[in-house]
Coordinates of C-alpha atoms and ligand atoms in Angstrom, one line a residue:
M1 CA 32.1 -30.8 -35.9
K2 CA 34.2 -27.8 -34.7
E3 CA 32.7 -26.2 -31.5
R4 CA 31.3 -22.9 -32.1
D5 CA 33.6 -19.9 -30.6
E6 CA 31.7 -16.9 -31.2
F7 CA 28.1 -15.5 -30.4
D8 CA 26.3 -12.3 -29.9
Y9 CA 25.6 -12.7 -26.1
I10 CA 26.9 -14.9 -23.4
V11 CA 24.7 -15.5 -20.6
V12 CA 26.5 -17.2 -17.4
G13 CA 24.0 -19.0 -15.1
T14 CA 20.7 -20.2 -15.6
G15 CA 19.0 -19.4 -12.2
S16 CA 16.4 -17.2 -11.2
A17 CA 17.6 -14.4 -13.3
G18 CA 19.9 -16.0 -15.9
S19 CA 17.0 -18.1 -17.6
V20 CA 14.9 -15.2 -17.7
I21 CA 17.6 -13.0 -19.6
A22 CA 18.3 -15.9 -22.0
R23 CA 14.5 -16.4 -23.0
R24 CA 14.0 -12.9 -23.5
L25 CA 16.9 -12.6 -25.7
V26 CA 16.1 -15.6 -27.9
D27 CA 12.4 -14.3 -27.9
A28 CA 13.7 -10.7 -29.2
G29 CA 15.5 -12.5 -32.2
V30 CA 18.8 -10.5 -31.5
G31 CA 21.3 -12.7 -32.4
D32 CA 22.5 -16.0 -31.1
I33 CA 22.9 -16.8 -27.8
L34 CA 25.3 -18.9 -25.7
V35 CA 24.1 -19.8 -22.1
V36 CA 26.5 -21.5 -19.9
E37 CA 25.6 -23.5 -16.9
A38 CA 28.0 -25.0 -14.4
G39 CA 25.2 -27.8 -13.3
G40 CA 23.7 -30.6 -15.1
S41 CA 20.2 -30.7 -16.9
D42 CA 17.0 -30.8 -14.5
R43 CA 15.0 -32.5 -17.3
G44 CA 13.3 -35.7 -16.1
V45 CA 14.6 -35.4 -12.6
E46 CA 11.8 -36.0 -10.4
S47 CA 13.1 -34.6 -7.1
L48 CA 13.6 -31.4 -9.1
S49 CA 10.2 -31.2 -10.1
D50 CA 8.1 -32.5 -7.1
P51 CA 7.5 -29.5 -4.7
G52 CA 7.6 -31.6 -1.8
S53 CA 11.2 -32.8 -2.4
W54 CA 13.1 -29.7 -2.0
R55 CA 14.7 -30.3 1.5
T56 CA 16.1 -33.5 0.1
L57 CA 18.2 -31.5 -2.5
W58 CA 20.6 -29.8 0.1
G59 CA 23.9 -31.2 0.2
G60 CA 23.3 -33.4 -2.9
P61 CA 24.6 -33.7 -6.5
Y62 CA 22.3 -30.3 -7.3
D63 CA 23.9 -28.3 -4.8
W64 CA 27.1 -26.3 -4.8
N65 CA 27.5 -27.1 -1.0
Y66 CA 28.8 -23.9 0.3
K67 CA 29.8 -23.4 3.8
T68 CA 30.3 -20.1 5.7
T69 CA 33.3 -19.2 7.7
P70 CA 32.9 -19.5 11.4
Q71 CA 30.1 -17.0 12.5
R72 CA 31.5 -14.8 15.3
G73 CA 27.8 -13.9 15.9
L74 CA 26.7 -17.4 15.9
Q75 CA 29.2 -18.6 18.5
G76 CA 31.7 -19.7 16.2
R77 CA 29.4 -22.0 14.1
E78 CA 29.8 -22.7 10.3
L79 CA 26.7 -22.6 8.6
S80 CA 25.8 -24.8 5.5
L81 CA 24.7 -22.5 2.5
P82 CA 23.0 -24.4 -0.3
R83 CA 22.9 -22.8 -3.8
G84 CA 21.3 -24.7 -6.9
K85 CA 24.1 -25.9 -9.3
V86 CA 21.7 -27.4 -12.0
L87 CA 19.5 -25.8 -15.0
G88 CA 17.2 -23.6 -13.1
G89 CA 19.9 -22.7 -10.4
S90 CA 18.5 -21.9 -7.0
S91 CA 15.0 -21.6 -8.5
S92 CA 15.2 -25.4 -8.9
V93 CA 16.0 -26.4 -5.2
N94 CA 14.3 -23.6 -3.3
G95 CA 11.3 -23.5 -1.4
M96 CA 9.2 -21.8 -4.0
I97 CA 7.6 -19.2 -2.0
Y98 CA 6.7 -16.2 -4.4
V99 CA 6.7 -12.8 -2.9
R100 CA 7.7 -9.5 -4.5
G101 CA 8.4 -7.1 -1.6
H102 CA 7.1 -4.0 -0.2
R103 CA 7.1 -0.8 -2.9
R104 CA 9.2 0.9 -0.3
D105 CA 12.1 -1.8 -0.6
Y106 CA 12.5 -0.7 -4.6
D107 CA 11.8 2.9 -3.7
A108 CA 14.7 3.0 -1.3
W109 CA 17.0 1.5 -3.9
E110 CA 16.1 4.3 -6.3
F111 CA 16.5 7.0 -3.6
D112 CA 20.1 5.6 -3.2
G113 CA 21.0 6.2 -6.5
C114 CA 19.5 2.8 -8.6
Y115 CA 17.4 5.1 -10.8
G116 CA 15.0 3.3 -12.8
W117 CA 14.5 0.7 -10.1
G118 CA 11.8 2.2 -8.1
W119 CA 8.5 0.3 -7.4
D120 CA 6.6 2.0 -10.1
S121 CA 9.3 1.0 -12.6
V122 CA 9.9 -2.6 -11.6
F123 CA 6.0 -3.7 -10.7
P124 CA 5.4 -4.1 -14.2
L125 CA 8.4 -6.3 -14.6
F126 CA 6.9 -8.7 -11.8
L127 CA 3.4 -8.7 -13.6
R128 CA 5.2 -9.4 -17.1
S129 CA 6.9 -12.8 -15.8
E130 CA 3.8 -14.1 -13.9
R131 CA 0.9 -16.6 -14.8
H132 CA -1.2 -16.5 -11.7
L133 CA -3.7 -19.4 -11.6
L134 CA -6.6 -17.2 -10.5
G135 CA -5.9 -14.9 -13.6
E136 CA -5.1 -11.2 -14.2
T137 CA -6.0 -8.7 -11.7
P138 CA -4.5 -5.4 -11.0
W139 CA -2.0 -7.3 -8.6
H140 CA -1.3 -10.3 -10.6
G141 CA -0.3 -11.0 -14.2
A142 CA -1.5 -14.0 -16.2
A143 CA 0.4 -13.9 -19.3
G144 CA 3.8 -14.6 -18.4
P145 CA 5.7 -17.7 -18.3
L146 CA 6.1 -18.4 -14.7
S147 CA 3.2 -20.2 -13.0
V148 CA 2.2 -18.9 -9.3
T149 CA -0.5 -20.8 -7.4
P150 CA -2.0 -19.7 -4.1
V151 CA -2.0 -22.1 -1.4
S152 CA -5.4 -23.2 0.5
R153 CA -5.5 -22.4 4.1
D154 CA -7.6 -25.1 5.3
N155 CA -4.7 -27.0 6.8
P156 CA -5.6 -27.0 10.8
V157 CA -1.7 -25.9 11.8
S158 CA -1.9 -23.1 9.3
Q159 CA -5.1 -21.8 10.7
A160 CA -4.0 -22.1 14.2
F161 CA -0.9 -19.9 13.1
I162 CA -3.1 -17.3 11.6
E163 CA -5.6 -17.6 14.4
G164 CA -2.9 -17.1 16.9
A165 CA -1.5 -14.0 15.1
K166 CA -4.8 -12.6 14.9
A167 CA -5.2 -13.0 18.7
I168 CA -2.1 -10.9 19.2
G169 CA -3.3 -8.0 16.9
I170 CA -1.8 -9.1 13.7
P171 CA -4.4 -8.9 10.8
E172 CA -5.1 -11.8 8.3
N173 CA -3.7 -11.3 4.7
F174 CA -5.2 -12.8 1.8
D175 CA -2.5 -11.8 -0.8
F176 CA 1.0 -10.7 0.4
N177 CA 1.5 -9.7 -3.3
G178 CA -1.8 -7.3 -3.1
E179 CA -2.4 -4.2 -1.6
T180 CA -0.5 -4.8 1.7
M181 CA 2.4 -7.3 2.6
E182 CA 1.7 -7.1 6.3
G183 CA -0.4 -9.5 8.2
A184 CA -0.7 -13.4 8.5
G185 CA -1.5 -15.9 5.8
T186 CA -0.7 -18.5 3.3
V187 CA 1.6 -17.6 0.4
D188 CA 1.7 -18.0 -3.4
L189 CA 4.0 -20.7 -4.7
T190 CA 6.0 -21.0 -8.0
V191 CA 4.2 -24.1 -8.7
G192 CA 2.1 -25.1 -11.9
S193 CA -0.2 -28.4 -12.4
G194 CA 1.5 -29.6 -9.0
R195 CA 5.0 -29.2 -10.5
R196 CA 7.9 -26.8 -9.5
A197 CA 7.9 -23.9 -11.7
S198 CA 11.6 -23.3 -11.8
T199 CA 12.7 -20.5 -14.3
S200 CA 14.3 -23.2 -16.4
R201 CA 11.0 -25.0 -16.6
A202 CA 9.2 -21.9 -17.1
F203 CA 11.9 -19.9 -19.5
L204 CA 14.3 -21.9 -20.7
W205 CA 12.6 -25.3 -21.7
P206 CA 10.4 -24.1 -24.1
V207 CA 13.2 -22.6 -26.2
L208 CA 15.8 -25.2 -25.8
D209 CA 15.5 -26.1 -29.5
S210 CA 15.5 -22.5 -31.0
P211 CA 18.4 -22.3 -33.4
R212 CA 19.1 -19.1 -31.6
L213 CA 20.2 -21.0 -28.6
T214 CA 23.2 -22.7 -27.5
L215 CA 23.2 -24.4 -24.0
L216 CA 26.4 -25.8 -22.3
T217 CA 25.7 -27.5 -19.2
G218 CA 28.4 -28.9 -16.7
T219 CA 30.7 -26.2 -18.3
R220 CA 31.8 -23.3 -15.8
V221 CA 33.1 -20.1 -16.5
E222 CA 36.4 -19.4 -15.0
S223 CA 36.7 -15.7 -15.8
L224 CA 36.1 -13.0 -18.5
V225 CA 38.4 -12.4 -21.5
L226 CA 39.3 -8.8 -21.3
E227 CA 41.1 -7.0 -24.4
G228 CA 41.9 -3.3 -23.8
G229 CA 39.4 -2.7 -21.0
R230 CA 36.5 -4.5 -23.0
C231 CA 35.1 -7.9 -22.1
V232 CA 35.2 -9.9 -25.2
G233 CA 34.2 -13.5 -23.9
V234 CA 34.7 -15.9 -21.5
R235 CA 36.9 -18.9 -20.5
L236 CA 35.1 -22.0 -20.1
V237 CA 36.1 -25.0 -18.2
D238 CA 34.4 -28.2 -18.6
E239 CA 33.7 -31.4 -16.2
S240 CA 37.1 -33.1 -17.2
G241 CA 39.0 -30.0 -16.8
G242 CA 39.4 -29.0 -20.5
S243 CA 39.3 -25.1 -21.2
R244 CA 38.7 -23.3 -24.2
T245 CA 37.6 -19.4 -24.9
V246 CA 34.4 -18.1 -26.4
R247 CA 33.5 -14.8 -27.8
A248 CA 30.7 -12.5 -27.6
R249 CA 30.2 -10.0 -30.2
R250 CA 28.2 -7.7 -28.2
E251 CA 28.0 -8.4 -24.5
V252 CA 28.2 -10.9 -21.7
V253 CA 26.0 -11.3 -19.0
L254 CA 27.0 -12.8 -15.4
S255 CA 24.0 -14.3 -13.7
A256 CA 26.0 -16.8 -11.8
G257 CA 24.6 -15.8 -8.3
V258 CA 25.6 -14.2 -5.1
V259 CA 28.9 -16.4 -4.8
E260 CA 30.1 -16.8 -8.3
S261 CA 29.3 -13.5 -10.0
P262 CA 31.7 -11.7 -7.7
A263 CA 34.1 -14.7 -7.9
I264 CA 34.3 -14.5 -11.5
L265 CA 34.8 -10.8 -11.4
L266 CA 37.9 -11.2 -9.0
R267 CA 39.5 -14.1 -11.3
S268 CA 39.1 -11.8 -13.9
G269 CA 41.1 -9.0 -12.1
I270 CA 38.2 -6.6 -11.3
G271 CA 38.0 -6.1 -7.9
P272 CA 39.9 -4.5 -4.9
E273 CA 43.2 -4.1 -5.7
R274 CA 44.9 -5.0 -2.5
E275 CA 43.0 -8.3 -2.7
L276 CA 43.9 -9.0 -6.1
T277 CA 47.6 -8.4 -5.5
R278 CA 47.2 -10.7 -2.4
L279 CA 45.9 -13.3 -4.7
G280 CA 48.6 -12.7 -7.6
I281 CA 45.8 -11.8 -9.9
D282 CA 46.6 -9.0 -12.5
V283 CA 44.6 -6.0 -11.8
E284 CA 42.1 -5.2 -14.7
A285 CA 39.9 -2.7 -12.8
D286 CA 40.2 -1.8 -9.3
S287 CA 36.7 -2.0 -8.0
P288 CA 36.7 -1.9 -4.2
G289 CA 32.9 -3.3 -3.7
V290 CA 33.3 -6.4 -5.4
G291 CA 32.3 -9.4 -2.9
E292 CA 31.5 -6.9 -0.1
N293 CA 28.0 -6.1 1.1
L294 CA 27.2 -9.7 1.7
H295 CA 23.8 -10.0 3.6
D296 CA 21.1 -12.5 4.2
H297 CA 17.9 -13.1 6.2
A298 CA 18.3 -15.4 9.0
L299 CA 16.0 -17.3 11.0
A300 CA 15.9 -18.7 14.6
P301 CA 13.7 -22.0 14.8
V302 CA 11.1 -22.2 17.6
L303 CA 10.0 -26.0 18.0
F304 CA 6.8 -27.5 18.9
G305 CA 6.0 -31.2 19.5
S306 CA 2.5 -32.8 19.4
P307 CA 1.6 -36.3 20.7
E308 CA 0.3 -37.6 17.2
P309 CA 1.0 -36.7 13.5
L310 CA -0.3 -33.6 12.4
P311 CA -2.4 -33.1 9.2
S312 CA 0.1 -32.4 6.4
P313 CA -0.7 -29.8 3.7
G314 CA 1.4 -31.3 1.0
G315 CA 3.0 -28.9 -1.2
N316 CA 6.2 -27.2 -0.1
M317 CA 5.5 -27.9 3.6
M318 CA 6.1 -24.1 4.6
D319 CA 3.0 -22.3 3.3
T320 CA 2.1 -19.9 6.1
V321 CA 3.9 -17.0 7.0
L322 CA 3.1 -13.7 8.8
F323 CA 5.1 -10.2 8.1
W324 CA 5.2 -7.7 10.9
R325 CA 7.2 -5.1 12.6
S326 CA 9.7 -5.2 15.4
H327 CA 8.9 -1.8 16.3
E328 CA 5.4 -0.3 15.9
Q329 CA 7.0 2.8 14.3
M330 CA 8.9 1.0 11.4
A331 CA 7.9 1.9 8.1
V332 CA 8.0 -1.5 6.6
P333 CA 7.8 -5.0 8.3
D334 CA 10.9 -6.3 9.2
L335 CA 10.3 -9.8 10.6
Q336 CA 8.8 -12.9 8.7
P337 CA 7.9 -15.9 11.1
I338 CA 7.4 -18.7 8.8
L339 CA 5.3 -22.0 9.8
L340 CA 7.5 -25.0 8.8
H341 CA 5.1 -28.3 8.6
F342 CA 8.2 -30.2 9.8
I343 CA 10.6 -30.5 12.7
K344 CA 13.8 -28.6 12.1
P345 CA 15.7 -30.0 15.0
V346 CA 17.6 -27.7 17.2
D347 CA 20.9 -28.5 18.7
G348 CA 21.0 -29.1 22.5
Y349 CA 17.1 -29.7 22.6
P350 CA 15.1 -32.9 22.2
V351 CA 13.7 -33.9 19.0
P352 CA 10.0 -34.8 19.0
E353 CA 8.5 -37.4 17.1
F354 CA 5.8 -35.3 15.8
G355 CA 5.5 -31.5 15.5
F356 CA 6.2 -28.2 13.7
T357 CA 8.5 -25.4 13.6
I358 CA 8.0 -21.7 13.6
G359 CA 11.3 -20.0 11.7
A360 CA 11.6 -16.7 13.5
G361 CA 12.9 -14.7 10.4
I362 CA 14.4 -11.5 10.1
M363 CA 13.9 -9.3 7.0
R364 CA 16.0 -6.1 7.1
P365 CA 19.4 -7.3 8.5
K366 CA 22.0 -4.6 9.1
S367 CA 24.9 -7.1 9.2
R368 CA 27.1 -7.0 6.3
G369 CA 30.0 -9.5 5.4
R370 CA 31.9 -10.5 2.3
I371 CA 33.0 -13.0 -0.3
T372 CA 36.4 -13.3 -1.2
L373 CA 38.7 -16.0 -3.1
R374 CA 40.8 -18.4 -1.1
S375 CA 43.0 -18.4 -4.0
A376 CA 43.2 -17.9 -7.8
D377 CA 42.6 -21.6 -8.2
L378 CA 39.2 -22.5 -9.5
S379 CA 38.9 -25.6 -7.3
D380 CA 39.3 -23.7 -4.3
P381 CA 36.1 -22.9 -2.6
P382 CA 35.4 -19.2 -1.8
V383 CA 35.5 -17.7 1.4
I384 CA 32.0 -16.7 2.7
D385 CA 31.3 -14.7 5.6
P386 CA 27.7 -13.2 6.0
A387 CA 28.7 -11.8 9.3
Y388 CA 25.2 -13.0 10.9
L389 CA 24.0 -11.2 14.1
T390 CA 27.0 -9.0 14.1
Q391 CA 24.8 -5.9 14.4
R392 CA 22.6 -5.1 17.5
Y393 CA 19.8 -4.4 15.5
D394 CA 19.6 -7.7 13.9
V395 CA 19.9 -9.6 17.3
E396 CA 16.9 -7.4 18.7
A397 CA 14.8 -8.0 15.8
M398 CA 15.5 -11.8 15.9
M399 CA 14.4 -11.9 19.4
S400 CA 11.2 -9.9 18.7
A401 CA 10.5 -12.7 16.0
V402 CA 11.1 -15.5 18.4
E403 CA 8.7 -13.5 20.9
I404 CA 6.0 -13.2 18.3
A405 CA 6.2 -17.0 17.7
L406 CA 6.0 -17.8 21.4
A407 CA 3.0 -15.0 21.8
I408 CA 1.3 -16.9 18.9
A409 CA 1.7 -20.3 21.0
G410 CA 0.7 -18.4 24.3
T411 CA -2.7 -17.4 22.8
G412 CA -3.7 -21.2 22.9
A413 CA -4.2 -21.1 19.1
F414 CA -2.3 -24.3 19.1
E415 CA -4.0 -26.3 22.0
P416 CA -6.5 -28.2 19.8
L417 CA -3.3 -29.6 18.3
K418 CA -1.9 -30.6 21.7
A419 CA 1.1 -28.9 20.7
S420 CA 3.8 -28.1 23.3
L421 CA 6.9 -26.0 23.1
V422 CA 10.1 -27.9 22.8
A423 CA 12.8 -25.2 21.9
P424 CA 13.3 -22.9 23.5
A425 CA 12.2 -24.8 26.5
E426 CA 10.4 -22.0 28.5
P427 CA 8.4 -19.2 27.1
G428 CA 9.3 -16.7 29.5
L429 CA 13.2 -16.3 29.2
S430 CA 15.1 -13.3 30.0
R431 CA 16.6 -11.0 27.1
A432 CA 20.0 -12.5 28.0
E433 CA 18.8 -16.1 27.7
L434 CA 16.8 -15.2 24.4
E435 CA 20.1 -13.9 22.9
R436 CA 22.0 -16.9 23.7
Y437 CA 19.3 -19.0 22.1
V438 CA 19.2 -17.0 18.9
R439 CA 23.0 -16.7 18.4
Q440 CA 23.0 -20.6 19.2
T441 CA 20.2 -21.6 16.9
C442 CA 20.3 -18.9 14.0
I443 CA 20.5 -20.5 10.3
T444 CA 20.4 -19.1 7.0
Y445 CA 17.0 -18.0 5.4
H446 CA 18.8 -18.6 2.1
H447 CA 18.3 -15.0 0.7
Q448 CA 22.0 -13.9 0.4
V449 CA 22.3 -10.9 -2.0
G450 CA 24.7 -7.8 -2.5
T451 CA 28.2 -8.7 -3.6
C452 CA 28.3 -7.0 -6.7
R453 CA 26.1 -4.0 -5.4
M454 CA 24.3 -1.8 -7.9
G455 CA 24.5 2.0 -7.4
S456 CA 25.7 5.5 -8.7
D457 CA 28.6 5.8 -6.3
D458 CA 32.1 5.0 -7.2
A459 CA 32.3 2.0 -4.9
S460 CA 29.2 0.2 -6.5
V461 CA 30.1 -2.7 -8.7
V462 CA 27.7 -2.1 -11.3
D463 CA 25.7 1.0 -12.3
P464 CA 21.8 1.3 -12.6
E465 CA 22.2 -0.4 -16.1
L466 CA 24.0 -3.2 -14.7
R467 CA 27.3 -2.4 -16.5
V468 CA 30.2 -3.6 -14.5
R469 CA 32.2 -0.2 -13.7
G470 CA 35.9 -0.2 -14.8
V471 CA 35.3 -2.4 -18.0
E472 CA 33.2 -2.5 -20.9
G473 CA 31.1 -5.1 -22.6
V474 CA 29.8 -6.9 -19.3
R475 CA 26.8 -6.7 -16.9
V476 CA 25.7 -8.5 -13.7
A477 CA 22.2 -9.3 -13.5
D478 CA 21.3 -11.6 -10.5
A479 CA 20.6 -11.5 -6.7
S480 CA 24.1 -10.1 -6.1
I481 CA 23.4 -6.7 -7.6
M482 CA 20.8 -6.0 -5.1
P483 CA 22.0 -3.1 -2.8
A484 CA 19.6 -4.2 -0.1
V485 CA 17.9 -7.2 0.4
P486 CA 13.9 -6.7 -0.1
S487 CA 11.7 -7.7 3.0
V488 CA 10.8 -10.8 1.4
N489 CA 12.3 -14.2 -0.2
T490 CA 14.3 -13.5 -2.9
H491 CA 13.3 -15.6 -5.9
A492 CA 10.7 -13.2 -7.4
P493 CA 13.1 -10.2 -6.9
A494 CA 15.7 -12.1 -8.8
V495 CA 13.4 -12.7 -11.4
M496 CA 12.4 -9.3 -11.7
V497 CA 16.2 -8.4 -11.8
G498 CA 16.3 -10.8 -15.0
E499 CA 13.4 -9.1 -16.6
K500 CA 15.1 -5.6 -15.9
A501 CA 18.1 -6.9 -17.4
A502 CA 16.6 -8.0 -20.6
D503 CA 14.9 -4.5 -21.1
L504 CA 18.4 -2.9 -20.5
L505 CA 20.1 -5.2 -22.7
L506 CA 17.4 -4.7 -25.6
G507 CA 16.9 -1.1 -25.3
D508 CA 13.5 0.5 -25.4
K509 CA 12.6 -0.2 -29.1
L510 CA 12.7 -4.0 -28.4
R511 CA 10.9 -3.8 -24.9
I512 CA 9.4 -7.1 -24.3
S513 CA 5.5 -7.4 -24.3
A514 CA 3.8 -9.2 -21.5
T515 CA 2.1 -11.7 -23.8
S516 CA 4.4 -14.9 -24.2
E517 CA 4.6 -17.4 -26.9
Y518 CA 5.1 -20.2 -24.8
T519 CA 4.1 -21.6 -21.4
A520 CA 5.6 -24.3 -18.9
Ligands
FAD601 C1 17.4 -23.7 -0.3 C2 16.8 -22.6 -0.8 C3 15.7 -22.2 -0.4 C4 15.1 -20.9 -1.0 N1 13.8 -20.8 -1.0 C5 13.3 -19.6 -1.3 C6 11.9 -19.3 -1.5 O1 11.2 -20.2 -1.0 N2 11.5 -18.4 -2.1 C7 12.3 -17.5 -2.5 O2 11.7 -16.1 -2.9 N3 13.6 -17.6 -2.3 C8 13.9 -18.6 -2.0 N4 15.4 -18.9 -2.0 C9 16.3 -17.6 -2.7 C10 16.1 -17.6 -4.1 O3 16.0 -19.0 -4.6 C11 17.5 -16.9 -4.6 O4 17.6 -15.8 -3.9 C12 17.4 -16.9 -6.1 O5 17.1 -18.0 -6.7 C13 18.6 -16.3 -6.8 O6 18.8 -16.3 -7.9 P1 20.1 -16.0 -8.8 O7 19.9 -15.7 -10.2 O8 20.7 -14.8 -8.1 O9 21.2 -17.1 -8.7 P2 21.0 -18.5 -8.8 O10 19.5 -19.1 -8.8 O11 21.6 -19.3 -7.8 O12 21.5 -18.9 -10.4 C14 23.0 -19.1 -10.4 C15 23.2 -20.0 -11.4 O13 24.7 -19.8 -12.1 C16 25.3 -20.9 -12.0 N5 26.7 -20.7 -12.0 C17 27.5 -20.4 -10.9 N6 28.8 -20.2 -11.2 C18 28.9 -20.5 -12.5 C19 29.9 -20.4 -13.3 N7 31.1 -20.0 -12.9 N8 29.6 -21.0 -14.7 C20 28.7 -21.0 -15.1 N9 27.6 -21.3 -14.4 C21 27.7 -20.8 -13.0 C22 24.7 -21.8 -10.9 O14 24.8 -23.3 -11.2 C23 23.2 -21.3 -11.1 O15 22.3 -22.2 -11.8 C24 16.0 -20.0 -1.4 C25 17.3 -20.5 -2.0 C26 17.9 -21.8 -1.5 C27 19.2 -21.9 -1.9

């Protein structure tokens, strides 16, 4: 049978945002939808379903296995950057923490020209996705496809972390998605019935048999097909290297994530003119922002040892966090120390047999890097430079996050666990020693955003309706459009971007109701 080569909509990527868009388009009955995913299926793969297995997925067959360039702010180290290459994208390999962010994160987007993206506009979209285990409240949705489950706080290590935080003046928080996100407590997870609630499982699986949906896995979009300044389709490459073109009667949506969405634009001739010329790619639209504005949350591990095994909480093994400010006059929290119920080895320090780690995370980085292509060849990995810790503020904030971790330990809260500090070895380090430590140990927090920045200015890549500037017929909808990273883990914000994109694609009259026919 001849393969179909024309659809109404083409959605590229099935990650946190793409699966949501595909599902909403299918539900709305607006035509036939082609969904293209570079990775394979996630169905029946236990490690993608078991919430405890996520760390085993890095570097494996479901990971794009990206690496950064040598980072000048990190003593020249290259960092591994895992990203999901499978149905569900990074939502299939992530840590499952579900937090939406501070209302000011989104109000700041709107203030900067992203009209329609302020908190009052996006909050209902978060609720629409959500199926919270404890039911509907003013702060939680219960009718959406995405299962969200709170974590119990009866684990003694979690309790010690929260008690230690309280002892240094940080209040306990019982719902980071509630009235306020500040304080210490346990998180909600995208887990339902003990299984990972990836966006593929929640949004896509229930409609896989729909006659309106065609899903191609193991198929990569190389570039857009542009005719007379309009995107009319995409060029596909399958796993055996065979290529073909499919056409979109209405629109193409790029939800290929923070690395591949800008890479697809660049390979299509949409990007900084000088860069495209250097790569030998014909310029279709000079768009200086494509690939720029890359930024990420980062964390430095603070490692503790214990003489015997500590009680495990199960689940995702990193369920307790605190959100706090590096400076008391800050308007929003900028630090997120997170308790990891496992040992994150630190180069140059002993690895204890038992213990735990506090990841001293920063949430409002000022450092900005970029992504570009090494060459026009699809098989060449992109050049990824997040420019970690290249701004003084980020270094200072990270040192503050480490100091909070050390202060919590200093309260004696961990004494009943007989925990002792392993890295950094001494609590009383000078600022210079602390700076050396964070530059030596800082790793990604996995929250890269910003490479197809949304805005109203000429240098932005997409407008507030997510339309790519300079060409017609194509939008970008994923974490790459975020102009500034929210002060939280980025999965829930990326799901929200998917919801918003669906509304924009469908227009007012087809706006989606909160009630969903299907659940995971
Ligand atoms: C290891 C890890 C842990 C994390 N932990 C958390 C956490 O606990 N909580 C949290 O909130 N956030 C977490 N995050 C971040 C969060 O998961 C991401 O920000 C979010 O999933 C990004 O969504 P996205 O839609 O932009 O991209 P993705 O989910 O990455 O989706 C992009 C999809 O597009 C596909 N694709 C790419 N290129 C092409 C192409 N050319 N053709 C076809 N398909 C293509 C990819 O294979 C992928 O499926 C984590 C991320 C990682 C990697």
